[in-house]
Every structure is written in structure tokens, then in C-alpha cells.
């Protein structure tokens, strides 16, 4: 993998070589969002990892579920949860919109090369933590039996590595080989 433009985390040279020797038919998981950086990470995966027979899995968590309103009374066991009053529930509309945006961003990369892909969207509460987003992504990675996980670093300040909180969390907790593509390393 000379010229590798990604920071491979928790991989030795032997692990990388073993990955490349695996037969085609692998599941490559790209943890995505609707950004140019994520598209660049997917493009990097196509250029450097993808082989005929592999499947690209695009995984995205849509923060669209309104948290319920809770009413607590003084007596134990007398708390009630309600849907937020007023307004229509737009969860499905938001999931459909996320699907359209992701397909618009990623299909131009995948379709010209006839790359098989699957889009996996997970609906979660609007106020969920980044740790919860990461838990859902990790669960998806295990369900897909990912050969490798690819994602973009967003060069966000406030994290020790500058990768962004999701990339940092996954790099510490993902048990699969992982490549984090930095935007400046892929012509952005």
C-alpha cells in the first residue's frame, strides 16, 4: 500500500498485508456523513482497498427522533412519557432526506465503476450523545463483519488527535482494522 494517504490506526504492517491478501467479497464499511471529507474517504477506499466482489457499506446515523417529554410526580413510579406536543412528526421525512443527500454525494463515485453498495441509516434522538452515535456505528460494523472501516477525519479542534470526536472514539474502540482519511491528504 505504498503512497497510502490515510492514517491506519491500530494496524501493524503484518495486519495490513494480511488484509490485502484476503479474497474479494469483503465488506468495507465507510462511516459517513454528508460532507466532502466523507466522499473523499469513500473515494480513497475505492482507489486503495476496493476489489471486484467487495461490497461498500455506507453507514450513517440520522439524528431525527424527537425526545419524549417526561412528567414526573412526587410518588415513585408515577412518571409519564409523552410525544412532544404540537408540530408534526417528521422523522421519516428527515430519514428520506438524509438518504437522498447521501445518495447524491456517494452514488456518483460508486455507480460509474459498478461498485455494489448498501446504505445503512440509523434513526436516533436529536439529543443523543456522540458516544451513542459511535455505539450504533460499532454495532453496524460488527453486523456487517467489516474487513475494514474507513472514515474521514474532520480536523476538528477540541479532540486530542484533531480527527473529530466520532473518528477518535472509533479509533479507540473499534476492534476491526480502520483507516482514517485526512482531508488535506486527499486533494481537498
Short mmCIF file of N, CA and C in Angstrom, two decimals:
data_model
loop_
_atom_site.label_atom_id
_atom_site.label_comp_id
_atom_site.label_asym_id
_atom_site.label_seq_id
_atom_site.Cartn_x
_atom_site.Cartn_y
_atom_site.Cartn_z
N UNK A 1 0.84 -1.19 0.00
CA UNK A 1 0.00 0.00 0.00
C UNK A 1 0.87 1.24 0.00
N UNK A 2 1.88 1.29 -0.84
CA UNK A 2 2.73 2.47 -0.88
C UNK A 2 1.89 3.67 -1.28
N UNK A 3 2.28 4.85 -0.81
CA UNK A 3 1.52 6.06 -1.10
C UNK A 3 0.23 6.14 -0.32
N UNK A 4 0.10 5.37 0.71
CA UNK A 4 -1.15 5.38 1.47
C UNK A 4 -1.41 6.75 2.03
N UNK A 5 -2.61 7.27 1.77
CA UNK A 5 -2.94 8.63 2.16
C UNK A 5 -3.83 8.67 3.39
N UNK A 6 -3.83 7.63 4.15
CA UNK A 6 -4.67 7.61 5.35
C UNK A 6 -3.83 7.17 6.53
N UNK A 7 -4.29 7.55 7.66
CA UNK A 7 -3.63 7.14 8.89
C UNK A 7 -4.30 5.84 9.32
N UNK A 8 -3.61 4.71 9.20
CA UNK A 8 -4.18 3.44 9.61
C UNK A 8 -3.96 3.32 11.11
N UNK A 9 -5.06 3.12 11.82
CA UNK A 9 -4.99 3.10 13.27
C UNK A 9 -5.02 1.67 13.78
N UNK A 10 -4.20 1.38 14.73
CA UNK A 10 -4.15 0.09 15.41
C UNK A 10 -3.86 -1.05 14.44
N UNK A 11 -3.06 -0.78 13.42
CA UNK A 11 -2.69 -1.81 12.46
C UNK A 11 -1.17 -1.92 12.39
N UNK A 12 -0.69 -3.13 12.36
CA UNK A 12 0.73 -3.34 12.09
C UNK A 12 0.87 -3.59 10.60
N UNK A 13 2.07 -3.56 10.11
CA UNK A 13 2.30 -3.84 8.69
C UNK A 13 1.82 -5.25 8.35
N UNK A 14 1.99 -6.18 9.26
CA UNK A 14 1.55 -7.56 9.01
C UNK A 14 0.03 -7.63 8.90
N UNK A 15 -0.69 -6.88 9.74
CA UNK A 15 -2.15 -6.87 9.66
C UNK A 15 -2.61 -6.29 8.32
N UNK A 16 -1.96 -5.22 7.89
CA UNK A 16 -2.33 -4.61 6.60
C UNK A 16 -2.06 -5.58 5.46
N UNK A 17 -0.93 -6.26 5.50
CA UNK A 17 -0.60 -7.22 4.45
C UNK A 17 -1.61 -8.37 4.44
N UNK A 18 -1.99 -8.84 5.62
CA UNK A 18 -2.98 -9.92 5.70
C UNK A 18 -4.32 -9.46 5.15
N UNK A 19 -4.69 -8.21 5.41
CA UNK A 19 -5.94 -7.67 4.88
C UNK A 19 -5.93 -7.68 3.36
N UNK A 20 -4.83 -7.27 2.78
CA UNK A 20 -4.75 -7.20 1.32
C UNK A 20 -4.74 -8.58 0.67
N UNK A 21 -4.31 -9.60 1.41
CA UNK A 21 -4.29 -10.96 0.86
C UNK A 21 -5.66 -11.64 0.95
N UNK A 22 -6.59 -11.08 1.74
CA UNK A 22 -7.90 -11.70 1.87
C UNK A 22 -8.59 -11.72 0.52
N UNK A 23 -9.37 -12.77 0.26
CA UNK A 23 -10.06 -12.83 -1.03
C UNK A 23 -11.13 -11.75 -1.14
N UNK A 24 -11.52 -11.46 -2.39
CA UNK A 24 -12.59 -10.49 -2.63
C UNK A 24 -13.87 -11.00 -1.99
N UNK A 25 -14.85 -10.14 -1.92
CA UNK A 25 -16.10 -10.48 -1.25
C UNK A 25 -16.13 -9.94 0.16
N UNK A 26 -15.27 -9.00 0.42
CA UNK A 26 -15.17 -8.41 1.75
C UNK A 26 -16.22 -7.32 1.91
N UNK A 27 -16.54 -7.02 3.15
CA UNK A 27 -17.42 -5.91 3.49
C UNK A 27 -16.56 -4.74 3.96
N UNK A 28 -16.58 -3.66 3.19
CA UNK A 28 -15.84 -2.45 3.53
C UNK A 28 -16.85 -1.44 4.05
N UNK A 29 -16.75 -1.06 5.31
CA UNK A 29 -17.70 -0.14 5.92
C UNK A 29 -17.12 1.26 5.90
N UNK A 30 -17.86 2.18 5.30
CA UNK A 30 -17.49 3.60 5.30
C UNK A 30 -18.46 4.31 6.23
N UNK A 31 -17.97 4.75 7.39
CA UNK A 31 -18.80 5.53 8.32
C UNK A 31 -18.88 6.93 7.74
N UNK A 32 -20.09 7.36 7.38
CA UNK A 32 -20.24 8.57 6.58
C UNK A 32 -21.02 9.66 7.28
N UNK A 33 -20.91 10.82 6.70
CA UNK A 33 -21.84 11.92 6.92
C UNK A 33 -21.92 12.63 5.57
N UNK A 34 -22.72 13.65 5.49
CA UNK A 34 -22.92 14.33 4.20
C UNK A 34 -21.91 15.45 4.04
N UNK A 35 -20.63 15.06 3.91
CA UNK A 35 -19.57 16.06 3.75
C UNK A 35 -18.65 15.66 2.60
N UNK A 36 -17.93 16.64 2.10
CA UNK A 36 -16.92 16.39 1.07
C UNK A 36 -15.85 15.47 1.63
N UNK A 37 -15.51 15.64 2.90
CA UNK A 37 -14.48 14.79 3.53
C UNK A 37 -14.87 13.32 3.51
N UNK A 38 -16.14 13.03 3.80
CA UNK A 38 -16.60 11.64 3.78
C UNK A 38 -16.57 11.08 2.37
N UNK A 39 -16.94 11.89 1.39
CA UNK A 39 -16.87 11.45 0.00
C UNK A 39 -15.42 11.16 -0.39
N UNK A 40 -14.49 11.98 0.09
CA UNK A 40 -13.07 11.76 -0.19
C UNK A 40 -12.59 10.46 0.45
N UNK A 41 -13.08 10.15 1.65
CA UNK A 41 -12.71 8.90 2.31
C UNK A 41 -13.24 7.70 1.52
N UNK A 42 -14.46 7.81 1.01
CA UNK A 42 -15.02 6.73 0.19
C UNK A 42 -14.23 6.57 -1.10
N UNK A 43 -13.86 7.69 -1.70
CA UNK A 43 -13.06 7.64 -2.93
C UNK A 43 -11.70 7.01 -2.66
N UNK A 44 -11.09 7.36 -1.51
CA UNK A 44 -9.82 6.76 -1.13
C UNK A 44 -9.97 5.24 -1.00
N UNK A 45 -11.07 4.81 -0.38
CA UNK A 45 -11.31 3.37 -0.21
C UNK A 45 -11.43 2.68 -1.57
N UNK A 46 -12.11 3.33 -2.51
CA UNK A 46 -12.24 2.75 -3.85
C UNK A 46 -10.89 2.64 -4.54
N UNK A 47 -10.08 3.68 -4.40
CA UNK A 47 -8.77 3.71 -5.07
C UNK A 47 -7.75 2.76 -4.45
N UNK A 48 -7.83 2.56 -3.13
CA UNK A 48 -6.77 1.84 -2.43
C UNK A 48 -7.14 0.48 -1.85
N UNK A 49 -8.42 0.23 -1.62
CA UNK A 49 -8.81 -1.01 -0.95
C UNK A 49 -9.77 -1.88 -1.74
N UNK A 50 -10.66 -1.27 -2.47
CA UNK A 50 -11.73 -1.99 -3.14
C UNK A 50 -11.20 -2.95 -4.20
N UNK A 51 -11.76 -4.17 -4.19
CA UNK A 51 -11.50 -5.15 -5.24
C UNK A 51 -12.85 -5.68 -5.72
N UNK A 52 -12.89 -6.10 -6.97
CA UNK A 52 -14.13 -6.64 -7.51
C UNK A 52 -14.65 -7.75 -6.60
N UNK A 53 -15.92 -7.70 -6.30
CA UNK A 53 -16.54 -8.67 -5.40
C UNK A 53 -16.76 -8.12 -4.01
N UNK A 54 -16.08 -7.05 -3.65
CA UNK A 54 -16.29 -6.41 -2.35
C UNK A 54 -17.61 -5.65 -2.37
N UNK A 55 -18.14 -5.38 -1.19
CA UNK A 55 -19.34 -4.56 -1.04
C UNK A 55 -18.98 -3.37 -0.16
N UNK A 56 -19.35 -2.18 -0.61
CA UNK A 56 -19.17 -0.96 0.18
C UNK A 56 -20.44 -0.74 0.99
N UNK A 57 -20.30 -0.62 2.29
CA UNK A 57 -21.42 -0.34 3.17
C UNK A 57 -21.26 1.10 3.67
N UNK A 58 -22.24 1.93 3.37
CA UNK A 58 -22.24 3.32 3.83
C UNK A 58 -23.13 3.39 5.05
N UNK A 59 -22.57 3.76 6.19
CA UNK A 59 -23.30 3.78 7.45
C UNK A 59 -23.42 5.21 7.94
N UNK A 60 -24.65 5.60 8.30
CA UNK A 60 -24.91 6.98 8.74
C UNK A 60 -25.98 6.97 9.83
N UNK A 61 -25.78 7.78 10.86
CA UNK A 61 -26.75 7.93 11.93
C UNK A 61 -27.48 9.25 11.72
N UNK A 62 -28.81 9.17 11.57
CA UNK A 62 -29.65 10.34 11.36
C UNK A 62 -30.23 10.76 12.70
N UNK A 63 -29.84 11.93 13.18
CA UNK A 63 -30.40 12.44 14.43
C UNK A 63 -31.72 13.13 14.11
N UNK A 64 -32.83 12.37 14.24
CA UNK A 64 -34.11 12.91 13.81
C UNK A 64 -35.26 12.62 14.76
N UNK A 65 -35.07 11.77 15.73
CA UNK A 65 -36.16 11.41 16.63
C UNK A 65 -36.28 12.44 17.75
N UNK A 66 -37.47 12.99 17.88
CA UNK A 66 -37.70 13.97 18.94
C UNK A 66 -37.73 13.25 20.29
N UNK A 67 -37.02 13.77 21.27
CA UNK A 67 -37.08 13.14 22.59
C UNK A 67 -38.47 13.30 23.18
N UNK A 68 -38.89 12.32 23.96
CA UNK A 68 -40.20 12.41 24.58
C UNK A 68 -40.18 13.41 25.73
N UNK A 69 -41.35 13.93 26.03
CA UNK A 69 -41.48 14.84 27.17
C UNK A 69 -41.86 13.98 28.37
N UNK A 70 -41.18 14.18 29.48
CA UNK A 70 -41.46 13.38 30.66
C UNK A 70 -42.04 14.26 31.75
N UNK A 71 -43.07 13.72 32.40
CA UNK A 71 -43.72 14.40 33.51
C UNK A 71 -43.51 13.54 34.74
N UNK A 72 -42.92 14.13 35.77
CA UNK A 72 -42.66 13.39 37.00
C UNK A 72 -43.58 13.89 38.11
N UNK A 73 -44.11 12.95 38.87
CA UNK A 73 -44.92 13.28 40.03
C UNK A 73 -44.11 12.91 41.27
N UNK A 74 -44.56 13.32 42.41
CA UNK A 74 -43.83 13.07 43.65
C UNK A 74 -43.77 11.62 44.05
N UNK A 75 -44.71 10.83 43.63
CA UNK A 75 -44.76 9.42 44.03
C UNK A 75 -43.85 8.59 43.12
N UNK A 76 -43.09 7.66 43.69
CA UNK A 76 -42.27 6.78 42.85
C UNK A 76 -43.13 6.00 41.86
N UNK A 77 -42.64 5.85 40.67
CA UNK A 77 -43.35 5.08 39.65
C UNK A 77 -44.47 5.83 38.96
N UNK A 78 -44.53 7.14 39.17
CA UNK A 78 -45.62 7.90 38.54
C UNK A 78 -45.09 8.88 37.50
N UNK A 79 -44.05 8.52 36.81
CA UNK A 79 -43.53 9.35 35.72
C UNK A 79 -44.20 8.90 34.43
N UNK A 80 -44.49 9.85 33.58
CA UNK A 80 -45.14 9.57 32.30
C UNK A 80 -44.33 10.19 31.17
N UNK A 81 -44.25 9.48 30.07
CA UNK A 81 -43.57 9.99 28.88
C UNK A 81 -44.59 10.24 27.79
N UNK A 82 -44.45 11.39 27.12
CA UNK A 82 -45.37 11.78 26.05
C UNK A 82 -44.56 12.22 24.85
N UNK A 83 -45.16 12.10 23.67
CA UNK A 83 -44.57 12.72 22.47
C UNK A 83 -44.63 14.22 22.68
N UNK A 84 -43.69 14.95 22.09
CA UNK A 84 -43.69 16.40 22.18
C UNK A 84 -45.00 16.94 21.60
N UNK A 85 -45.65 17.85 22.30
CA UNK A 85 -46.91 18.39 21.78
C UNK A 85 -46.66 19.34 20.61
N UNK A 86 -47.67 19.44 19.74
CA UNK A 86 -47.59 20.39 18.62
C UNK A 86 -46.66 19.91 17.54
N UNK A 87 -46.81 20.49 16.39
CA UNK A 87 -45.93 20.15 15.26
C UNK A 87 -46.13 18.72 14.80
N UNK A 88 -45.83 18.48 13.55
CA UNK A 88 -45.97 17.12 13.04
C UNK A 88 -44.66 16.38 13.23
N UNK A 89 -44.76 15.09 13.30
CA UNK A 89 -43.57 14.26 13.46
C UNK A 89 -42.96 14.06 12.09
N UNK A 90 -41.71 14.45 11.94
CA UNK A 90 -41.05 14.47 10.64
C UNK A 90 -39.91 13.46 10.54
N UNK A 91 -39.88 12.48 11.41
CA UNK A 91 -38.75 11.56 11.44
C UNK A 91 -38.52 10.90 10.08
N UNK A 92 -39.58 10.33 9.49
CA UNK A 92 -39.41 9.63 8.22
C UNK A 92 -38.98 10.59 7.12
N UNK A 93 -39.52 11.79 7.14
CA UNK A 93 -39.13 12.81 6.17
C UNK A 93 -37.64 13.13 6.28
N UNK A 94 -37.14 13.22 7.50
CA UNK A 94 -35.72 13.52 7.73
C UNK A 94 -34.83 12.35 7.31
N UNK A 95 -35.28 11.13 7.56
CA UNK A 95 -34.51 9.95 7.13
C UNK A 95 -34.47 9.89 5.61
N UNK A 96 -35.62 10.13 4.97
CA UNK A 96 -35.67 10.13 3.50
C UNK A 96 -34.78 11.21 2.91
N UNK A 97 -34.76 12.38 3.55
CA UNK A 97 -33.90 13.47 3.08
C UNK A 97 -32.42 13.10 3.22
N UNK A 98 -32.07 12.48 4.34
CA UNK A 98 -30.67 12.04 4.54
C UNK A 98 -30.29 11.02 3.48
N UNK A 99 -31.20 10.10 3.17
CA UNK A 99 -30.93 9.10 2.14
C UNK A 99 -30.68 9.76 0.79
N UNK A 100 -31.52 10.72 0.43
CA UNK A 100 -31.35 11.43 -0.85
C UNK A 100 -30.01 12.16 -0.91
N UNK A 101 -29.66 12.86 0.18
CA UNK A 101 -28.40 13.61 0.20
C UNK A 101 -27.20 12.69 0.10
N UNK A 102 -27.22 11.58 0.83
CA UNK A 102 -26.09 10.65 0.79
C UNK A 102 -25.98 9.98 -0.57
N UNK A 103 -27.10 9.60 -1.15
CA UNK A 103 -27.05 9.00 -2.49
C UNK A 103 -26.53 10.01 -3.51
N UNK A 104 -26.94 11.27 -3.38
CA UNK A 104 -26.45 12.30 -4.31
C UNK A 104 -24.94 12.49 -4.18
N UNK A 105 -24.42 12.34 -2.99
CA UNK A 105 -22.99 12.54 -2.76
C UNK A 105 -22.16 11.30 -3.14
N UNK A 106 -22.65 10.11 -2.82
CA UNK A 106 -21.82 8.90 -2.97
C UNK A 106 -22.07 8.11 -4.25
N UNK A 107 -23.27 8.14 -4.79
CA UNK A 107 -23.53 7.34 -6.00
C UNK A 107 -22.69 7.77 -7.19
N UNK A 108 -22.40 9.06 -7.38
CA UNK A 108 -21.51 9.41 -8.50
C UNK A 108 -20.11 8.79 -8.38
N UNK A 109 -19.70 8.44 -7.19
CA UNK A 109 -18.41 7.75 -7.01
C UNK A 109 -18.53 6.26 -7.29
N UNK A 110 -19.65 5.66 -6.88
CA UNK A 110 -19.79 4.21 -6.92
C UNK A 110 -20.35 3.68 -8.24
N UNK A 111 -21.37 4.33 -8.76
CA UNK A 111 -22.05 3.79 -9.94
C UNK A 111 -21.20 3.70 -11.21
N UNK A 112 -20.35 4.68 -11.51
CA UNK A 112 -19.56 4.55 -12.75
C UNK A 112 -18.68 3.30 -12.78
N UNK A 113 -18.30 2.82 -11.61
CA UNK A 113 -17.43 1.64 -11.52
C UNK A 113 -18.22 0.37 -11.19
N UNK A 114 -19.56 0.50 -11.16
CA UNK A 114 -20.46 -0.62 -10.85
C UNK A 114 -20.12 -1.27 -9.51
N UNK A 115 -19.82 -0.44 -8.54
CA UNK A 115 -19.47 -0.92 -7.20
C UNK A 115 -20.75 -1.24 -6.44
N UNK A 116 -20.91 -2.48 -5.97
CA UNK A 116 -22.10 -2.79 -5.17
C UNK A 116 -21.99 -2.09 -3.81
N UNK A 117 -23.12 -1.54 -3.38
CA UNK A 117 -23.11 -0.82 -2.11
C UNK A 117 -24.43 -1.07 -1.39
N UNK A 118 -24.40 -0.82 -0.10
CA UNK A 118 -25.61 -0.83 0.72
C UNK A 118 -25.54 0.38 1.62
N UNK A 119 -26.67 1.07 1.74
CA UNK A 119 -26.77 2.24 2.59
C UNK A 119 -27.51 1.84 3.85
N UNK A 120 -26.90 2.08 4.99
CA UNK A 120 -27.49 1.72 6.28
C UNK A 120 -27.71 3.00 7.08
N UNK A 121 -28.98 3.34 7.29
CA UNK A 121 -29.32 4.54 8.04
C UNK A 121 -29.91 4.12 9.38
N UNK A 122 -29.48 4.79 10.43
CA UNK A 122 -29.98 4.53 11.78
C UNK A 122 -30.59 5.81 12.32
N UNK A 123 -31.87 5.76 12.68
CA UNK A 123 -32.55 6.93 13.26
C UNK A 123 -32.28 6.95 14.76
N UNK A 124 -31.91 8.11 15.25
CA UNK A 124 -31.62 8.27 16.68
C UNK A 124 -32.17 9.61 17.15
N UNK A 125 -32.25 9.76 18.46
CA UNK A 125 -32.79 11.00 19.04
C UNK A 125 -31.92 12.20 18.66
N UNK A 126 -32.57 13.34 18.53
CA UNK A 126 -31.84 14.56 18.17
C UNK A 126 -30.85 14.97 19.24
N UNK A 127 -31.09 14.58 20.47
CA UNK A 127 -30.20 14.96 21.57
C UNK A 127 -29.26 13.83 21.98
N UNK A 128 -29.08 12.83 21.13
CA UNK A 128 -28.21 11.71 21.52
C UNK A 128 -26.75 12.16 21.57
N UNK A 129 -25.99 11.48 22.36
CA UNK A 129 -24.57 11.81 22.52
C UNK A 129 -23.77 11.25 21.36
N UNK A 130 -22.56 11.76 21.20
CA UNK A 130 -21.66 11.21 20.18
C UNK A 130 -21.28 9.78 20.51
N UNK A 131 -21.22 9.46 21.80
CA UNK A 131 -20.93 8.08 22.20
C UNK A 131 -22.04 7.15 21.70
N UNK A 132 -23.29 7.61 21.75
CA UNK A 132 -24.41 6.80 21.25
C UNK A 132 -24.30 6.61 19.73
N UNK A 133 -23.95 7.66 19.01
CA UNK A 133 -23.74 7.56 17.56
C UNK A 133 -22.66 6.51 17.29
N UNK A 134 -21.58 6.56 18.04
CA UNK A 134 -20.48 5.61 17.86
C UNK A 134 -20.90 4.19 18.19
N UNK A 135 -21.72 4.02 19.23
CA UNK A 135 -22.22 2.68 19.56
C UNK A 135 -23.00 2.09 18.40
N UNK A 136 -23.84 2.90 17.76
CA UNK A 136 -24.62 2.43 16.62
C UNK A 136 -23.71 2.06 15.44
N UNK A 137 -22.70 2.88 15.21
CA UNK A 137 -21.76 2.59 14.12
C UNK A 137 -20.98 1.31 14.42
N UNK A 138 -20.52 1.15 15.66
CA UNK A 138 -19.79 -0.07 16.03
C UNK A 138 -20.67 -1.31 15.89
N UNK A 139 -21.93 -1.19 16.26
CA UNK A 139 -22.87 -2.31 16.11
C UNK A 139 -23.01 -2.67 14.63
N UNK A 140 -23.12 -1.66 13.78
CA UNK A 140 -23.23 -1.90 12.34
C UNK A 140 -21.96 -2.56 11.80
N UNK A 141 -20.82 -2.11 12.26
CA UNK A 141 -19.54 -2.68 11.82
C UNK A 141 -19.50 -4.17 12.13
N UNK A 142 -19.93 -4.55 13.32
CA UNK A 142 -19.93 -5.96 13.71
C UNK A 142 -20.98 -6.74 12.92
N UNK A 143 -22.17 -6.15 12.71
CA UNK A 143 -23.21 -6.84 11.93
C UNK A 143 -22.75 -7.13 10.51
N UNK A 144 -21.98 -6.23 9.94
CA UNK A 144 -21.52 -6.40 8.56
C UNK A 144 -20.27 -7.26 8.48
N UNK A 145 -19.69 -7.61 9.63
CA UNK A 145 -18.43 -8.35 9.67
C UNK A 145 -17.39 -7.64 8.80
N UNK A 146 -17.21 -6.37 9.10
CA UNK A 146 -16.36 -5.50 8.28
C UNK A 146 -14.92 -5.99 8.22
N UNK A 147 -14.38 -6.01 7.01
CA UNK A 147 -12.97 -6.32 6.83
C UNK A 147 -12.13 -5.12 7.24
N UNK A 148 -12.67 -3.93 7.01
CA UNK A 148 -12.00 -2.68 7.40
C UNK A 148 -13.06 -1.59 7.50
N UNK A 149 -12.77 -0.59 8.31
CA UNK A 149 -13.64 0.57 8.48
C UNK A 149 -12.89 1.78 7.96
N UNK A 150 -13.57 2.58 7.15
CA UNK A 150 -12.96 3.78 6.58
C UNK A 150 -13.82 4.96 6.98
N UNK A 151 -13.18 6.03 7.38
CA UNK A 151 -13.93 7.25 7.67
C UNK A 151 -13.03 8.46 7.52
N UNK A 152 -13.66 9.61 7.45
CA UNK A 152 -12.92 10.86 7.29
C UNK A 152 -12.59 11.45 8.64
N UNK A 153 -11.42 12.05 8.72
CA UNK A 153 -11.09 12.90 9.86
C UNK A 153 -11.59 14.28 9.48
N UNK A 154 -12.18 14.97 10.42
CA UNK A 154 -12.73 16.28 10.11
C UNK A 154 -11.87 17.42 10.63
N UNK A 155 -10.68 17.09 11.14
CA UNK A 155 -9.75 18.10 11.63
C UNK A 155 -10.41 19.10 12.56
N UNK A 156 -11.21 18.56 13.48
CA UNK A 156 -11.93 19.42 14.42
C UNK A 156 -11.07 19.66 15.65
N UNK A 157 -11.02 20.90 16.08
CA UNK A 157 -10.31 21.18 17.33
C UNK A 157 -11.09 20.63 18.51
N UNK A 158 -10.42 20.48 19.61
CA UNK A 158 -11.08 20.02 20.82
C UNK A 158 -10.95 18.53 21.06
N UNK A 159 -10.39 17.81 20.11
CA UNK A 159 -10.11 16.40 20.33
C UNK A 159 -8.59 16.25 20.36
N UNK A 160 -8.13 15.25 21.07
CA UNK A 160 -6.68 15.13 21.25
C UNK A 160 -5.95 14.86 19.94
N UNK A 161 -6.62 14.23 18.99
CA UNK A 161 -5.97 13.92 17.71
C UNK A 161 -6.34 14.89 16.61
N UNK A 162 -7.34 15.73 16.86
CA UNK A 162 -7.80 16.65 15.83
C UNK A 162 -8.62 15.97 14.75
N UNK A 163 -9.03 14.72 14.97
CA UNK A 163 -9.78 13.98 13.95
C UNK A 163 -11.26 14.26 13.98
N UNK A 164 -11.78 14.69 15.09
CA UNK A 164 -13.22 14.75 15.30
C UNK A 164 -13.58 13.69 16.32
N UNK A 165 -14.64 13.94 17.07
CA UNK A 165 -14.95 13.06 18.19
C UNK A 165 -15.37 11.66 17.77
N UNK A 166 -16.12 11.52 16.67
CA UNK A 166 -16.55 10.19 16.25
C UNK A 166 -15.35 9.37 15.77
N UNK A 167 -14.51 9.95 14.95
CA UNK A 167 -13.32 9.23 14.47
C UNK A 167 -12.40 8.87 15.64
N UNK A 168 -12.26 9.78 16.58
CA UNK A 168 -11.40 9.50 17.73
C UNK A 168 -11.97 8.35 18.56
N UNK A 169 -13.28 8.38 18.83
CA UNK A 169 -13.92 7.32 19.61
C UNK A 169 -13.77 5.97 18.91
N UNK A 170 -14.07 5.95 17.61
CA UNK A 170 -13.97 4.69 16.87
C UNK A 170 -12.54 4.18 16.82
N UNK A 171 -11.57 5.08 16.68
CA UNK A 171 -10.18 4.63 16.61
C UNK A 171 -9.74 3.97 17.92
N UNK A 172 -10.37 4.36 19.02
CA UNK A 172 -10.02 3.77 20.32
C UNK A 172 -10.82 2.51 20.63
N UNK A 173 -12.01 2.37 20.04
CA UNK A 173 -12.92 1.31 20.45
C UNK A 173 -13.24 0.27 19.37
N UNK A 174 -12.92 0.53 18.15
CA UNK A 174 -13.22 -0.40 17.06
C UNK A 174 -12.19 -1.53 17.07
N UNK A 175 -12.67 -2.75 17.00
CA UNK A 175 -11.77 -3.91 17.02
C UNK A 175 -11.39 -4.37 15.61
N UNK A 176 -11.85 -3.66 14.62
CA UNK A 176 -11.55 -4.00 13.22
C UNK A 176 -10.46 -3.08 12.71
N UNK A 177 -9.76 -3.47 11.65
CA UNK A 177 -8.80 -2.54 11.03
C UNK A 177 -9.54 -1.28 10.60
N UNK A 178 -8.86 -0.16 10.71
CA UNK A 178 -9.52 1.12 10.44
C UNK A 178 -8.56 2.06 9.73
N UNK A 179 -9.09 2.80 8.76
CA UNK A 179 -8.33 3.84 8.07
C UNK A 179 -9.08 5.15 8.24
N UNK A 180 -8.39 6.15 8.72
CA UNK A 180 -8.97 7.49 8.88
C UNK A 180 -8.29 8.38 7.85
N UNK A 181 -9.07 8.89 6.92
CA UNK A 181 -8.55 9.68 5.81
C UNK A 181 -8.63 11.15 6.19
N UNK A 182 -7.49 11.80 6.19
CA UNK A 182 -7.46 13.23 6.49
C UNK A 182 -7.72 14.01 5.21
N UNK A 183 -8.56 15.05 5.28
CA UNK A 183 -8.95 15.80 4.07
C UNK A 183 -7.78 16.34 3.28
N UNK A 184 -6.80 16.92 3.94
CA UNK A 184 -5.68 17.52 3.22
C UNK A 184 -4.81 16.49 2.51
N UNK A 185 -4.98 15.23 2.85
CA UNK A 185 -4.17 14.18 2.23
C UNK A 185 -4.83 13.63 0.97
N UNK A 186 -6.04 14.06 0.69
CA UNK A 186 -6.74 13.52 -0.47
C UNK A 186 -7.18 14.64 -1.41
N UNK A 187 -6.34 15.64 -1.54
CA UNK A 187 -6.56 16.68 -2.53
C UNK A 187 -7.66 17.67 -2.22
N UNK A 188 -7.99 17.86 -0.95
CA UNK A 188 -9.03 18.83 -0.60
C UNK A 188 -8.42 20.09 -0.06
#
